[in-house]
Short mmCIF file of C-alpha atoms and ligand atoms in Angstrom, two decimals:
data_model
loop_
_atom_site.label_atom_id
_atom_site.label_comp_id
_atom_site.label_asym_id
_atom_site.label_seq_id
_atom_site.Cartn_x
_atom_site.Cartn_y
_atom_site.Cartn_z
CA MET H 1 102.78 89.17 80.60
CA LYS H 2 100.70 86.64 82.44
CA ASN H 3 101.40 86.04 86.07
CA GLY H 4 99.56 82.76 86.25
CA MET H 5 97.66 83.76 89.34
CA GLY H 6 94.31 84.79 87.92
CA LYS H 7 91.74 84.68 90.67
CA LEU H 8 89.01 86.71 92.32
CA VAL H 9 89.72 87.79 95.88
CA PHE H 10 87.42 89.51 98.38
CA LYS H 11 89.01 91.31 101.31
CA PHE H 12 86.26 92.56 103.56
CA GLY H 13 86.29 94.64 106.69
CA ALA H 14 84.25 97.15 108.65
CA MET H 15 84.54 100.88 108.08
CA GLY H 16 87.84 102.19 109.36
CA SER H 17 89.62 98.87 108.97
CA SER H 18 92.20 100.40 106.60
CA LYS H 19 90.84 98.75 103.45
CA THR H 20 91.73 101.69 101.21
CA ALA H 21 95.22 101.98 102.67
CA GLN H 22 95.73 98.26 102.10
CA ALA H 23 94.43 98.55 98.54
CA LEU H 24 96.91 101.34 97.81
CA MET H 25 99.82 99.52 99.47
CA THR H 26 98.99 96.36 97.53
CA ARG H 27 99.03 98.33 94.31
CA TYR H 28 102.39 99.84 95.26
CA ASN H 29 103.86 96.41 95.93
CA TYR H 30 102.68 95.04 92.59
CA GLU H 31 103.92 98.06 90.66
CA ALA H 32 107.27 97.90 92.40
CA LYS H 33 107.68 94.48 90.80
CA GLY H 34 106.72 95.84 87.38
CA THR H 35 103.17 94.46 87.43
CA ARG H 36 100.57 96.57 85.67
CA VAL H 37 97.66 97.42 87.99
CA TRP H 38 94.26 98.87 87.10
CA LEU H 39 92.97 100.74 90.15
CA VAL H 40 89.20 101.15 90.17
CA LYS H 41 86.42 102.13 92.55
CA SER H 42 82.67 102.04 92.42
CA SER H 43 80.84 105.30 91.86
CA ALA H 44 78.50 105.07 94.83
CA ASP H 45 81.03 106.73 97.10
CA THR H 46 81.70 110.36 96.20
CA ARG H 47 82.85 111.70 99.55
CA ASP H 48 86.39 112.38 98.37
CA GLY H 49 85.65 113.48 94.86
CA ALA H 50 84.69 111.21 92.04
CA ASP H 51 87.99 109.57 91.18
CA ILE H 52 90.15 109.78 94.29
CA LEU H 53 90.82 106.92 96.66
CA ARG H 54 91.79 108.44 99.98
CA SER H 55 92.76 106.43 103.03
CA ARG H 56 92.47 107.67 106.59
CA ILE H 57 96.23 107.49 107.07
CA GLY H 58 96.86 109.88 104.19
CA LEU H 59 97.64 107.67 101.23
CA GLN H 60 95.64 108.58 98.14
CA ALA H 61 95.54 107.92 94.42
CA ASN H 62 93.37 108.46 91.40
CA ALA H 63 91.18 105.54 90.45
CA PHE H 64 89.03 104.72 87.45
CA VAL H 65 85.40 105.16 88.47
CA ILE H 66 82.97 102.38 87.63
CA THR H 67 79.31 103.38 87.60
CA PRO H 68 76.48 100.85 88.04
CA GLY H 69 75.64 100.71 84.34
CA MET H 70 79.16 99.92 83.13
CA ASN H 71 80.23 96.52 81.81
CA VAL H 72 83.59 95.94 83.48
CA LYS H 73 84.50 93.01 81.26
CA GLU H 74 83.96 95.04 78.09
CA LEU H 75 85.98 97.91 79.51
CA TYR H 76 88.82 95.56 80.30
CA GLU H 77 88.67 93.98 76.84
CA VAL H 78 88.81 97.38 75.13
CA GLN H 79 91.91 98.21 77.15
CA ARG H 80 93.52 94.93 76.15
CA MET H 81 92.93 95.70 72.51
CA ASP H 82 94.48 99.13 73.07
CA GLY H 83 97.58 97.48 74.54
CA ASP H 84 96.85 98.29 78.18
CA SER H 85 96.93 94.73 79.39
CA TYR H 86 96.59 94.97 83.13
CA GLU H 87 97.72 91.91 85.07
CA VAL H 88 96.05 92.90 88.32
CA ILE H 89 92.86 94.81 89.09
CA ILE H 90 92.44 96.38 92.52
CA ALA H 91 88.93 97.57 93.33
CA ASP H 92 87.88 99.63 96.32
CA GLU H 93 84.37 100.18 97.71
CA ALA H 94 83.54 96.84 96.12
CA GLN H 95 80.30 96.52 98.08
CA PHE H 96 78.76 99.09 95.73
CA PHE H 97 79.37 97.13 92.54
CA THR H 98 76.31 95.45 91.10
CA GLU H 99 76.09 91.67 91.30
CA GLU H 100 76.44 91.62 87.51
CA GLN H 101 79.71 93.54 87.70
CA ILE H 102 81.14 91.02 90.15
CA TRP H 103 80.24 88.26 87.69
CA GLN H 104 82.13 90.32 85.09
CA PHE H 105 85.19 90.55 87.34
CA ARG H 106 84.89 86.77 87.81
CA GLU H 107 85.00 86.36 84.04
CA ILE H 108 88.00 88.67 83.65
CA ALA H 109 89.94 86.78 86.32
CA SER H 110 89.44 83.40 84.70
CA LEU H 111 89.40 84.26 80.99
CA TYR H 112 92.42 86.56 81.07
CA ASP H 113 94.37 85.19 84.02
CA VAL H 114 94.04 88.46 85.89
CA THR H 115 94.12 88.72 89.67
CA VAL H 116 91.16 90.82 90.80
CA ILE H 117 91.33 91.97 94.42
CA CYS H 118 88.16 93.59 95.75
CA TYR H 119 88.17 95.56 99.01
CA GLY H 120 84.85 96.37 100.59
CA LEU H 121 82.34 96.16 103.39
CA ARG H 122 80.58 92.95 104.25
CA THR H 123 77.27 94.42 105.39
CA ASP H 124 75.39 97.70 105.78
CA PHE H 125 74.15 99.48 108.93
CA ARG H 126 71.41 96.85 109.34
CA CYS H 127 73.80 93.91 108.94
CA GLN H 128 72.45 93.18 105.47
CA LEU H 129 74.77 92.19 102.63
CA PHE H 130 75.51 94.75 99.95
CA PRO H 131 74.90 93.52 96.38
CA GLY H 132 78.59 93.53 95.52
CA SER H 133 79.54 91.82 98.76
CA LYS H 134 76.92 89.12 98.29
CA ALA H 135 78.21 88.31 94.83
CA LEU H 136 81.81 88.29 96.06
CA PHE H 137 80.95 85.78 98.80
CA MET H 138 79.33 83.67 96.11
CA LEU H 139 82.09 83.86 93.52
CA ALA H 140 85.46 84.71 95.07
CA ASP H 141 88.29 82.16 95.09
CA ASP H 142 89.69 83.63 98.29
CA ILE H 143 87.89 85.53 101.05
CA ASP H 144 89.90 87.30 103.72
CA GLU H 145 88.78 89.44 106.62
CA ILE H 146 90.58 92.66 107.46
CA ALA H 147 89.87 92.70 111.17
CA SER H 148 89.50 95.83 113.22
CA VAL H 149 88.74 96.40 116.88
CA CYS H 150 85.67 97.93 118.53
CA LYS H 151 86.04 100.52 121.29
CA CYS H 152 85.47 97.66 123.78
CA GLY H 153 88.23 95.47 122.36
CA ARG H 154 86.06 92.94 120.53
CA LYS H 155 86.20 92.56 116.75
CA THR H 156 84.00 94.93 114.74
CA VAL H 157 81.22 93.37 112.67
CA VAL H 158 78.59 96.14 112.32
CA ASN H 159 78.85 99.46 110.49
CA ALA H 160 76.44 101.35 112.70
CA ARG H 161 74.77 104.43 111.26
CA ILE H 162 74.47 107.22 113.82
CA GLY H 163 71.73 109.78 113.29
CA ALA H 164 71.85 113.50 113.97
CA ASP H 165 70.51 112.78 117.48
CA GLY H 166 73.50 110.59 118.21
CA LYS H 167 71.44 107.41 118.24
CA VAL H 168 72.04 104.25 116.27
CA MET H 169 69.67 104.03 113.30
CA VAL H 170 67.90 100.90 112.10
CA ARG H 171 65.88 102.30 109.21
CA GLY H 172 66.70 104.12 106.00
CA PRO H 173 68.22 103.41 102.59
CA GLN H 174 71.23 101.12 102.32
CA VAL H 175 73.32 103.78 100.62
CA GLU H 176 73.01 107.37 101.75
CA ILE H 177 75.61 109.40 99.95
CA GLY H 178 76.11 112.94 101.12
CA GLY H 179 73.87 112.58 104.14
CA ASN H 180 74.78 113.96 107.54
CA ASP H 181 74.69 110.61 109.27
CA LYS H 182 77.88 109.28 110.72
CA TYR H 183 79.13 105.74 110.97
CA GLU H 184 80.85 103.85 113.74
CA SER H 185 82.12 100.33 113.40
CA LEU H 186 81.07 98.28 116.42
CA CYS H 187 81.13 94.72 117.67
CA TRP H 188 77.77 92.98 117.82
CA THR H 189 77.50 93.39 121.60
CA CYS H 190 78.06 97.16 121.55
CA TRP H 191 75.69 97.57 118.60
CA ARG H 192 73.00 95.56 120.37
CA LYS H 193 73.45 97.63 123.52
CA ALA H 194 73.21 100.86 121.51
CA LEU H 195 69.97 99.60 119.96
CA ARG H 196 68.56 98.80 123.39
CA ASP H 197 69.58 102.27 124.59
CA ASN H 198 67.57 103.53 121.61
CA GLY H 199 64.52 101.58 122.71
CA VAL H 200 64.97 98.70 120.26
CA ASP H 201 64.68 95.39 122.10
CA GLU H 202 63.46 93.06 119.38
CA LEU H 203 65.45 92.75 116.17
CA LYS H 204 62.60 90.91 114.48
CA GLY H 205 60.80 93.32 112.21
CA ILE H 206 63.56 95.89 112.57
CA VAL H 207 66.20 94.25 110.46
CA GLY H 208 65.98 91.67 107.74
ZN1 LIG E 1 82.25 96.55 121.31
#
């Protein structure tokens, strides 16, 4: 059944902004109305096991894992031919999708009248867009922020990476799976202060 709402949606937020919990609750609400939902996640995040979406408040579910080389549109089309015609796709960790895969989600949404809702981070620990996030900002019909609050009360905008020495890092790969670094979502002011405390006064040449 078509729901007539096919569109691509990006819901972005900092780490700890309950994106996964919202993804799982959204799926629950759709399924409660009899809507068929395909729950997927990108493969770049393996902290909870390959195919489990786990939220910080305890909700969890199995999700289909999409690796960088997969063609999402072809996967969806194979499922359609097999009779699994999902009306809604909910994707978590969407920042890790390739730009090409977001274009494929765009195609699915429009060609098959499927609502595709992508949850993910806006930027990395250096305030640089992730590939999937960049493509979603380019292509999404709707873009919504899932706001969360910094320890100081301002809105979080930076996913700061904290090194083993407890200091905010400004160098390193965009994706560091399985590393010992921790993350803290901060407002710009607190992030900037933490950088200054770490001896970084000029952003030029550090980020970008
Ligand atoms: Zn702050």
